[in-house]
JSON list of C-alpha atoms in Angstrom, two decimals:
[
{"chain": "K", "resi": 1470, "resn": "MET", "atom": "CA", "xyz": [92.35, 99.63, 105.42]},
{"chain": "K", "resi": 1471, "resn": "THR", "atom": "CA", "xyz": [93.42, 102.68, 107.33]},
{"chain": "K", "resi": 1472, "resn": "THR", "atom": "CA", "xyz": [97.03, 102.78, 108.39]},
{"chain": "K", "resi": 1473, "resn": "THR", "atom": "CA", "xyz": [98.72, 105.07, 110.77]},
{"chain": "K", "resi": 1474, "resn": "VAL", "atom": "CA", "xyz": [100.25, 107.95, 108.85]},
{"chain": "K", "resi": 1475, "resn": "LYS", "atom": "CA", "xyz": [101.24, 109.38, 105.51]},
{"chain": "K", "resi": 1476, "resn": "GLU", "atom": "CA", "xyz": [103.90, 111.70, 104.28]},
{"chain": "K", "resi": 1477, "resn": "PRO", "atom": "CA", "xyz": [103.13, 115.40, 103.88]},
{"chain": "K", "resi": 1478, "resn": "ARG", "atom": "CA", "xyz": [101.80, 116.68, 100.55]},
{"chain": "K", "resi": 1479, "resn": "MET", "atom": "CA", "xyz": [104.54, 116.83, 97.91]},
{"chain": "K", "resi": 1480, "resn": "THR", "atom": "CA", "xyz": [104.11, 118.79, 94.68]},
{"chain": "K", "resi": 1481, "resn": "ALA", "atom": "CA", "xyz": [107.44, 119.79, 93.08]},
{"chain": "K", "resi": 1482, "resn": "ASP", "atom": "CA", "xyz": [107.73, 116.49, 91.20]},
{"chain": "K", "resi": 1483, "resn": "PRO", "atom": "CA", "xyz": [104.94, 115.66, 88.68]},
{"chain": "K", "resi": 1484, "resn": "THR", "atom": "CA", "xyz": [104.74, 112.00, 89.72]},
{"chain": "K", "resi": 1485, "resn": "LEU", "atom": "CA", "xyz": [104.61, 112.92, 93.39]},
{"chain": "K", "resi": 1486, "resn": "ALA", "atom": "CA", "xyz": [101.89, 115.47, 92.56]},
{"chain": "K", "resi": 1487, "resn": "ARG", "atom": "CA", "xyz": [99.84, 112.67, 90.94]},
{"chain": "K", "resi": 1488, "resn": "ILE", "atom": "CA", "xyz": [100.36, 110.51, 94.02]},
{"chain": "K", "resi": 1489, "resn": "GLY", "atom": "CA", "xyz": [99.19, 113.48, 96.10]},
{"chain": "K", "resi": 1490, "resn": "GLN", "atom": "CA", "xyz": [95.99, 113.54, 94.05]},
{"chain": "K", "resi": 1491, "resn": "GLY", "atom": "CA", "xyz": [95.40, 109.90, 95.01]},
{"chain": "K", "resi": 1492, "resn": "VAL", "atom": "CA", "xyz": [96.06, 110.67, 98.67]},
{"chain": "K", "resi": 1493, "resn": "GLU", "atom": "CA", "xyz": [93.53, 113.50, 98.38]},
{"chain": "K", "resi": 1494, "resn": "LEU", "atom": "CA", "xyz": [90.96, 111.11, 96.86]},
{"chain": "K", "resi": 1495, "resn": "HIS", "atom": "CA", "xyz": [91.43, 108.68, 99.71]},
{"chain": "K", "resi": 1496, "resn": "HIS", "atom": "CA", "xyz": [91.99, 110.76, 102.81]},
{"chain": "K", "resi": 1497, "resn": "HIS", "atom": "CA", "xyz": [89.95, 113.88, 102.03]},
{"chain": "K", "resi": 1498, "resn": "GLN", "atom": "CA", "xyz": [87.26, 112.66, 99.64]},
{"chain": "K", "resi": 1499, "resn": "GLY", "atom": "CA", "xyz": [86.71, 109.18, 101.07]},
{"chain": "K", "resi": 1500, "resn": "ARG", "atom": "CA", "xyz": [87.23, 107.48, 97.70]},
{"chain": "K", "resi": 1501, "resn": "PRO", "atom": "CA", "xyz": [89.74, 104.69, 98.30]},
{"chain": "K", "resi": 1502, "resn": "ASP", "atom": "CA", "xyz": [88.71, 102.74, 95.18]},
{"chain": "K", "resi": 1503, "resn": "ALA", "atom": "CA", "xyz": [89.35, 105.76, 92.96]},
{"chain": "K", "resi": 1504, "resn": "ALA", "atom": "CA", "xyz": [92.67, 106.34, 94.72]},
{"chain": "K", "resi": 1505, "resn": "ARG", "atom": "CA", "xyz": [93.66, 102.69, 94.24]},
{"chain": "K", "resi": 1506, "resn": "GLU", "atom": "CA", "xyz": [92.86, 102.93, 90.51]},
{"chain": "K", "resi": 1507, "resn": "LEU", "atom": "CA", "xyz": [94.93, 106.10, 90.15]},
{"chain": "K", "resi": 1508, "resn": "PHE", "atom": "CA", "xyz": [97.80, 104.59, 92.14]},
{"chain": "K", "resi": 1509, "resn": "GLN", "atom": "CA", "xyz": [97.74, 101.50, 89.89]},
{"chain": "K", "resi": 1510, "resn": "ARG", "atom": "CA", "xyz": [97.97, 103.68, 86.75]},
{"chain": "K", "resi": 1511, "resn": "ILE", "atom": "CA", "xyz": [100.89, 105.58, 88.27]},
{"chain": "K", "resi": 1512, "resn": "TRP", "atom": "CA", "xyz": [102.54, 102.29, 89.28]},
{"chain": "K", "resi": 1513, "resn": "ASP", "atom": "CA", "xyz": [102.29, 101.08, 85.68]},
{"chain": "K", "resi": 1514, "resn": "ASP", "atom": "CA", "xyz": [103.57, 104.44, 84.36]},
{"chain": "K", "resi": 1515, "resn": "ILE", "atom": "CA", "xyz": [106.69, 104.42, 86.56]},
{"chain": "K", "resi": 1516, "resn": "GLY", "atom": "CA", "xyz": [107.56, 100.81, 85.70]},
{"chain": "K", "resi": 1517, "resn": "GLY", "atom": "CA", "xyz": [106.58, 99.32, 89.05]},
{"chain": "K", "resi": 1518, "resn": "GLU", "atom": "CA", "xyz": [109.43, 98.42, 91.36]},
{"chain": "K", "resi": 1519, "resn": "ARG", "atom": "CA", "xyz": [111.96, 99.28, 88.62]},
{"chain": "K", "resi": 1520, "resn": "GLY", "atom": "CA", "xyz": [110.89, 102.94, 88.80]},
{"chain": "K", "resi": 1521, "resn": "ASP", "atom": "CA", "xyz": [112.57, 105.86, 90.53]},
{"chain": "K", "resi": 1522, "resn": "PRO", "atom": "CA", "xyz": [113.07, 104.73, 94.14]},
{"chain": "K", "resi": 1523, "resn": "LEU", "atom": "CA", "xyz": [111.47, 107.86, 95.62]},
{"chain": "K", "resi": 1524, "resn": "HIS", "atom": "CA", "xyz": [108.38, 107.38, 93.45]},
{"chain": "K", "resi": 1525, "resn": "VAL", "atom": "CA", "xyz": [108.23, 103.68, 94.31]},
{"chain": "K", "resi": 1526, "resn": "CYS", "atom": "CA", "xyz": [108.59, 104.44, 98.03]},
{"chain": "K", "resi": 1527, "resn": "VAL", "atom": "CA", "xyz": [105.93, 107.14, 98.21]},
{"chain": "K", "resi": 1528, "resn": "LEU", "atom": "CA", "xyz": [103.53, 105.35, 95.86]},
{"chain": "K", "resi": 1529, "resn": "ALA", "atom": "CA", "xyz": [103.82, 101.99, 97.62]},
{"chain": "K", "resi": 1530, "resn": "HIS", "atom": "CA", "xyz": [103.40, 103.71, 100.99]},
{"chain": "K", "resi": 1531, "resn": "SER", "atom": "CA", "xyz": [100.23, 105.38, 99.70]},
{"chain": "K", "resi": 1532, "resn": "MET", "atom": "CA", "xyz": [98.96, 102.27, 97.89]},
{"chain": "K", "resi": 1533, "resn": "ALA", "atom": "CA", "xyz": [99.19, 100.31, 101.15]},
{"chain": "K", "resi": 1534, "resn": "ASP", "atom": "CA", "xyz": [96.52, 102.53, 102.69]},
{"chain": "K", "resi": 1535, "resn": "VAL", "atom": "CA", "xyz": [93.92, 101.71, 100.06]},
{"chain": "K", "resi": 1536, "resn": "GLN", "atom": "CA", "xyz": [94.18, 97.93, 100.32]},
{"chain": "K", "resi": 1537, "resn": "ASP", "atom": "CA", "xyz": [91.22, 95.95, 101.61]},
{"chain": "K", "resi": 1538, "resn": "ASP", "atom": "CA", "xyz": [93.37, 93.00, 102.66]},
{"chain": "K", "resi": 1539, "resn": "MET", "atom": "CA", "xyz": [95.92, 93.38, 105.47]},
{"chain": "K", "resi": 1540, "resn": "ARG", "atom": "CA", "xyz": [98.42, 91.04, 103.79]},
{"chain": "K", "resi": 1541, "resn": "GLN", "atom": "CA", "xyz": [98.30, 93.14, 100.61]},
{"chain": "K", "resi": 1542, "resn": "GLU", "atom": "CA", "xyz": [98.74, 96.27, 102.72]},
{"chain": "K", "resi": 1543, "resn": "LEU", "atom": "CA", "xyz": [101.81, 94.66, 104.30]},
{"chain": "K", "resi": 1544, "resn": "GLU", "atom": "CA", "xyz": [103.24, 93.79, 100.87]},
{"chain": "K", "resi": 1545, "resn": "TRP", "atom": "CA", "xyz": [102.91, 97.41, 99.71]},
{"chain": "K", "resi": 1546, "resn": "ASP", "atom": "CA", "xyz": [104.43, 98.72, 102.95]},
{"chain": "K", "resi": 1547, "resn": "LEU", "atom": "CA", "xyz": [107.37, 96.33, 102.54]},
{"chain": "K", "resi": 1548, "resn": "ARG", "atom": "CA", "xyz": [107.87, 97.58, 98.97]},
{"chain": "K", "resi": 1549, "resn": "ALA", "atom": "CA", "xyz": [107.93, 101.14, 100.29]},
{"chain": "K", "resi": 1550, "resn": "LEU", "atom": "CA", "xyz": [110.56, 100.27, 102.90]},
{"chain": "K", "resi": 1551, "resn": "SER", "atom": "CA", "xyz": [112.69, 98.44, 100.36]},
{"chain": "K", "resi": 1552, "resn": "ALA", "atom": "CA", "xyz": [112.58, 101.38, 97.96]},
{"chain": "K", "resi": 1553, "resn": "ALA", "atom": "CA", "xyz": [113.45, 103.82, 100.76]},
{"chain": "K", "resi": 1554, "resn": "GLY", "atom": "CA", "xyz": [116.80, 102.07, 101.07]},
{"chain": "K", "resi": 1555, "resn": "ARG", "atom": "CA", "xyz": [117.63, 103.23, 97.54]},
{"chain": "K", "resi": 1556, "resn": "VAL", "atom": "CA", "xyz": [116.53, 106.86, 97.99]},
{"chain": "K", "resi": 1557, "resn": "THR", "atom": "CA", "xyz": [119.13, 109.57, 98.60]},
{"chain": "K", "resi": 1558, "resn": "ASP", "atom": "CA", "xyz": [118.78, 112.90, 100.35]},
{"chain": "K", "resi": 1559, "resn": "GLU", "atom": "CA", "xyz": [119.74, 114.53, 97.03]},
{"chain": "K", "resi": 1560, "resn": "GLN", "atom": "CA", "xyz": [116.79, 112.86, 95.25]},
{"chain": "K", "resi": 1561, "resn": "VAL", "atom": "CA", "xyz": [114.44, 113.93, 98.03]},
{"chain": "K", "resi": 1562, "resn": "ALA", "atom": "CA", "xyz": [115.65, 117.54, 97.90]},
{"chain": "K", "resi": 1563, "resn": "GLN", "atom": "CA", "xyz": [115.46, 117.70, 94.10]},
{"chain": "K", "resi": 1564, "resn": "ALA", "atom": "CA", "xyz": [111.85, 116.51, 94.27]},
{"chain": "K", "resi": 1565, "resn": "GLY", "atom": "CA", "xyz": [111.00, 119.27, 96.74]},
{"chain": "K", "resi": 1566, "resn": "VAL", "atom": "CA", "xyz": [110.14, 116.88, 99.55]},
{"chain": "K", "resi": 1567, "resn": "PRO", "atom": "CA", "xyz": [110.46, 118.69, 102.91]},
{"chain": "K", "resi": 1568, "resn": "LEU", "atom": "CA", "xyz": [112.09, 115.69, 104.64]},
{"chain": "K", "resi": 1569, "resn": "SER", "atom": "CA", "xyz": [115.41, 113.89, 104.64]},
{"chain": "K", "resi": 1570, "resn": "VAL", "atom": "CA", "xyz": [115.48, 110.20, 103.81]},
{"chain": "K", "resi": 1571, "resn": "ALA", "atom": "CA", "xyz": [115.81, 109.53, 107.54]},
{"chain": "K", "resi": 1572, "resn": "GLY", "atom": "CA", "xyz": [112.52, 111.38, 108.01]},
{"chain": "K", "resi": 1573, "resn": "LEU", "atom": "CA", "xyz": [110.73, 108.81, 105.84]},
{"chain": "K", "resi": 1574, "resn": "TYR", "atom": "CA", "xyz": [111.58, 105.85, 108.05]},
{"chain": "K", "resi": 1575, "resn": "PRO", "atom": "CA", "xyz": [109.46, 106.55, 111.15]},
{"chain": "K", "resi": 1576, "resn": "SER", "atom": "CA", "xyz": [106.24, 106.47, 109.11]},
{"chain": "K", "resi": 1577, "resn": "LEU", "atom": "CA", "xyz": [107.31, 103.44, 107.09]},
{"chain": "K", "resi": 1578, "resn": "HIS", "atom": "CA", "xyz": [108.20, 101.46, 110.21]},
{"chain": "K", "resi": 1579, "resn": "LEU", "atom": "CA", "xyz": [105.13, 102.67, 112.05]},
{"chain": "K", "resi": 1580, "resn": "ASN", "atom": "CA", "xyz": [102.83, 101.39, 109.30]},
{"chain": "K", "resi": 1581, "resn": "LEU", "atom": "CA", "xyz": [104.68, 98.07, 109.18]},
{"chain": "K", "resi": 1582, "resn": "SER", "atom": "CA", "xyz": [104.35, 97.78, 112.94]},
{"chain": "K", "resi": 1583, "resn": "GLU", "atom": "CA", "xyz": [100.61, 98.28, 112.70]},
{"chain": "K", "resi": 1584, "resn": "CYS", "atom": "CA", "xyz": [100.28, 95.72, 109.87]},
{"chain": "K", "resi": 1585, "resn": "TYR", "atom": "CA", "xyz": [102.21, 93.08, 111.77]},
{"chain": "K", "resi": 1586, "resn": "ARG", "atom": "CA", "xyz": [100.22, 93.83, 114.94]},
{"chain": "K", "resi": 1587, "resn": "LYS", "atom": "CA", "xyz": [96.94, 93.36, 113.10]},
{"chain": "K", "resi": 1588, "resn": "LEU", "atom": "CA", "xyz": [98.24, 90.12, 111.59]},
{"chain": "K", "resi": 1589, "resn": "GLY", "atom": "CA", "xyz": [99.18, 88.84, 115.06]},
{"chain": "K", "resi": 1590, "resn": "ASP", "atom": "CA", "xyz": [102.97, 88.93, 114.59]},
{"chain": "K", "resi": 1591, "resn": "LEU", "atom": "CA", "xyz": [103.73, 90.94, 117.72]},
{"chain": "K", "resi": 1592, "resn": "GLU", "atom": "CA", "xyz": [107.49, 90.29, 117.58]},
{"chain": "K", "resi": 1593, "resn": "ARG", "atom": "CA", "xyz": [107.81, 91.93, 114.17]},
{"chain": "K", "resi": 1594, "resn": "ALA", "atom": "CA", "xyz": [105.33, 94.61, 115.20]},
{"chain": "K", "resi": 1595, "resn": "ARG", "atom": "CA", "xyz": [107.55, 95.54, 118.14]},
{"chain": "K", "resi": 1596, "resn": "GLU", "atom": "CA", "xyz": [110.71, 95.48, 116.00]},
{"chain": "K", "resi": 1597, "resn": "HIS", "atom": "CA", "xyz": [109.22, 97.98, 113.54]},
{"chain": "K", "resi": 1598, "resn": "PHE", "atom": "CA", "xyz": [107.71, 100.05, 116.34]},
{"chain": "K", "resi": 1599, "resn": "GLN", "atom": "CA", "xyz": [111.14, 100.31, 117.96]},
{"chain": "K", "resi": 1600, "resn": "GLN", "atom": "CA", "xyz": [112.70, 101.38, 114.66]},
{"chain": "K", "resi": 1601, "resn": "ALA", "atom": "CA", "xyz": [109.98, 104.02, 114.17]},
{"chain": "K", "resi": 1602, "resn": "ARG", "atom": "CA", "xyz": [110.49, 105.24, 117.72]},
{"chain": "K", "resi": 1603, "resn": "ALA", "atom": "CA", "xyz": [114.26, 105.41, 117.30]},
{"chain": "K", "resi": 1604, "resn": "GLY", "atom": "CA", "xyz": [113.88, 107.55, 114.18]},
{"chain": "K", "resi": 1605, "resn": "ILE", "atom": "CA", "xyz": [111.57, 110.26, 115.50]},
{"chain": "K", "resi": 1606, "resn": "GLY", "atom": "CA", "xyz": [114.52, 112.56, 116.03]},
{"chain": "K", "resi": 1607, "resn": "ALA", "atom": "CA", "xyz": [114.76, 112.93, 112.24]},
{"chain": "K", "resi": 1608, "resn": "LEU", "atom": "CA", "xyz": [111.32, 114.58, 112.17]},
{"chain": "K", "resi": 1609, "resn": "ALA", "atom": "CA", "xyz": [110.75, 118.31, 112.35]},
{"chain": "K", "resi": 1610, "resn": "ASP", "atom": "CA", "xyz": [108.66, 119.83, 115.11]},
{"chain": "K", "resi": 1611, "resn": "ASP", "atom": "CA", "xyz": [105.76, 120.45, 112.75]},
{"chain": "K", "resi": 1612, "resn": "ALA", "atom": "CA", "xyz": [102.32, 119.03, 111.94]},
{"chain": "K", "resi": 1613, "resn": "TYR", "atom": "CA", "xyz": [103.78, 116.02, 110.12]},
{"chain": "K", "resi": 1614, "resn": "GLY", "atom": "CA", "xyz": [106.18, 115.25, 112.96]},
{"chain": "K", "resi": 1615, "resn": "GLN", "atom": "CA", "xyz": [103.29, 115.47, 115.41]},
{"chain": "K", "resi": 1616, "resn": "LEU", "atom": "CA", "xyz": [101.18, 113.17, 113.21]},
{"chain": "K", "resi": 1617, "resn": "ILE", "atom": "CA", "xyz": [103.89, 110.52, 113.39]},
{"chain": "K", "resi": 1618, "resn": "LYS", "atom": "CA", "xyz": [104.33, 110.97, 117.14]},
{"chain": "K", "resi": 1619, "resn": "ASP", "atom": "CA", "xyz": [100.57, 110.64, 117.66]},
{"chain": "K", "resi": 1620, "resn": "GLY", "atom": "CA", "xyz": [100.64, 107.46, 115.59]},
{"chain": "K", "resi": 1621, "resn": "LEU", "atom": "CA", "xyz": [103.47, 106.14, 117.74]},
{"chain": "K", "resi": 1622, "resn": "GLU", "atom": "CA", "xyz": [101.41, 106.82, 120.87]},
{"chain": "K", "resi": 1623, "resn": "ARG", "atom": "CA", "xyz": [98.45, 104.85, 119.46]},
{"chain": "K", "resi": 1624, "resn": "VAL", "atom": "CA", "xyz": [100.57, 101.88, 118.40]},
{"chain": "K", "resi": 1625, "resn": "ALA", "atom": "CA", "xyz": [102.52, 101.96, 121.68]},
{"chain": "K", "resi": 1626, "resn": "GLU", "atom": "CA", "xyz": [99.27, 101.47, 123.59]},
{"chain": "K", "resi": 1627, "resn": "HIS", "atom": "CA", "xyz": [98.40, 98.40, 121.52]},
{"chain": "K", "resi": 1628, "resn": "LEU", "atom": "CA", "xyz": [101.85, 96.88, 121.94]},
{"chain": "K", "resi": 1629, "resn": "GLY", "atom": "CA", "xyz": [102.42, 97.73, 125.60]},
{"chain": "K", "resi": 1630, "resn": "GLU", "atom": "CA", "xyz": [105.39, 99.92, 124.63]},
{"chain": "K", "resi": 1631, "resn": "THR", "atom": "CA", "xyz": [106.31, 103.50, 125.36]},
{"chain": "K", "resi": 1632, "resn": "VAL", "atom": "CA", "xyz": [107.20, 106.19, 122.87]},
{"chain": "K", "resi": 1633, "resn": "THR", "atom": "CA", "xyz": [110.34, 107.25, 124.73]},
{"chain": "K", "resi": 1634, "resn": "PRO", "atom": "CA", "xyz": [112.88, 104.40, 124.88]},
{"chain": "K", "resi": 1635, "resn": "SER", "atom": "CA", "xyz": [113.87, 105.31, 128.44]},
{"chain": "K", "resi": 1636, "resn": "GLY", "atom": "CA", "xyz": [110.22, 105.01, 129.47]},
{"chain": "K", "resi": 1637, "resn": "GLY", "atom": "CA", "xyz": [110.43, 101.28, 130.04]},
{"chain": "K", "resi": 1638, "resn": "GLY", "atom": "CA", "xyz": [109.44, 99.87, 126.68]},
{"chain": "K", "resi": 1639, "resn": "SER", "atom": "CA", "xyz": [110.74, 96.43, 125.89]},
{"chain": "K", "resi": 1640, "resn": "GLY", "atom": "CA", "xyz": [112.88, 97.52, 122.94]},
{"chain": "K", "resi": 1641, "resn": "THR", "atom": "CA", "xyz": [116.13, 99.26, 122.32]},
{"chain": "K", "resi": 1642, "resn": "ALA", "atom": "CA", "xyz": [116.63, 102.51, 120.48]},
{"chain": "K", "resi": 1643, "resn": "GLY", "atom": "CA", "xyz": [119.53, 101.30, 118.34]},
{"chain": "K", "resi": 1644, "resn": "ASN", "atom": "CA", "xyz": [117.42, 100.27, 115.34]},
{"chain": "K", "resi": 1645, "resn": "GLY", "atom": "CA", "xyz": [116.81, 103.68, 113.86]},
{"chain": "K", "resi": 1646, "resn": "PRO", "atom": "CA", "xyz": [116.67, 104.93, 110.31]},
{"chain": "K", "resi": 1647, "resn": "GLU", "atom": "CA", "xyz": [120.44, 105.35, 110.30]},
{"chain": "K", "resi": 1648, "resn": "GLU", "atom": "CA", "xyz": [120.79, 101.60, 110.41]},
{"chain": "K", "resi": 1649, "resn": "ALA", "atom": "CA", "xyz": [117.55, 100.89, 108.54]},
{"chain": "K", "resi": 1650, "resn": "GLY", "atom": "CA", "xyz": [118.61, 103.19, 105.72]},
{"chain": "K", "resi": 1651, "resn": "ALA", "atom": "CA", "xyz": [121.28, 100.68, 104.78]},
{"chain": "K", "resi": 1652, "resn": "ARG", "atom": "CA", "xyz": [118.64, 97.97, 104.35]},
{"chain": "K", "resi": 1653, "resn": "SER", "atom": "CA", "xyz": [116.94, 97.30, 101.09]}
]
């Protein structure tokens, strides 16, 4: 399955570099099965959900994209969101990731929104869309930030929402990564 967005390439941390190789296999070489196999080996190596929360978050987020079943994709995206709640800005900086923890949430919520939309749960899809939308301020004005914003535009069309909260969408902007970051 193809989901909306992915984090930018990360290489300072050896595990994140391996995950980046899987992302390369999937997104640039069109080899999702090979990516899924690599991601599964990494998952086993890090100890699954007991692993470093940043590794779990990024790996689960990437693993979601190579699932053939939407429910499995949703499960991986939920794992990624749960792990994000245990990641600190210090961990992110030490790993050389060019984002804050808050910058992870728009993509995580955007992918969850798309999963729920495809599964027909429009209420949850809108909730996650609104959280993604509320968090876009944490993104830099760069290619990655634009990728997320473009993804928001696409999902907004499907949900009858707007990307800017004041634009008449049905949701509120108070569900951003600041609040979501406290979730697990």
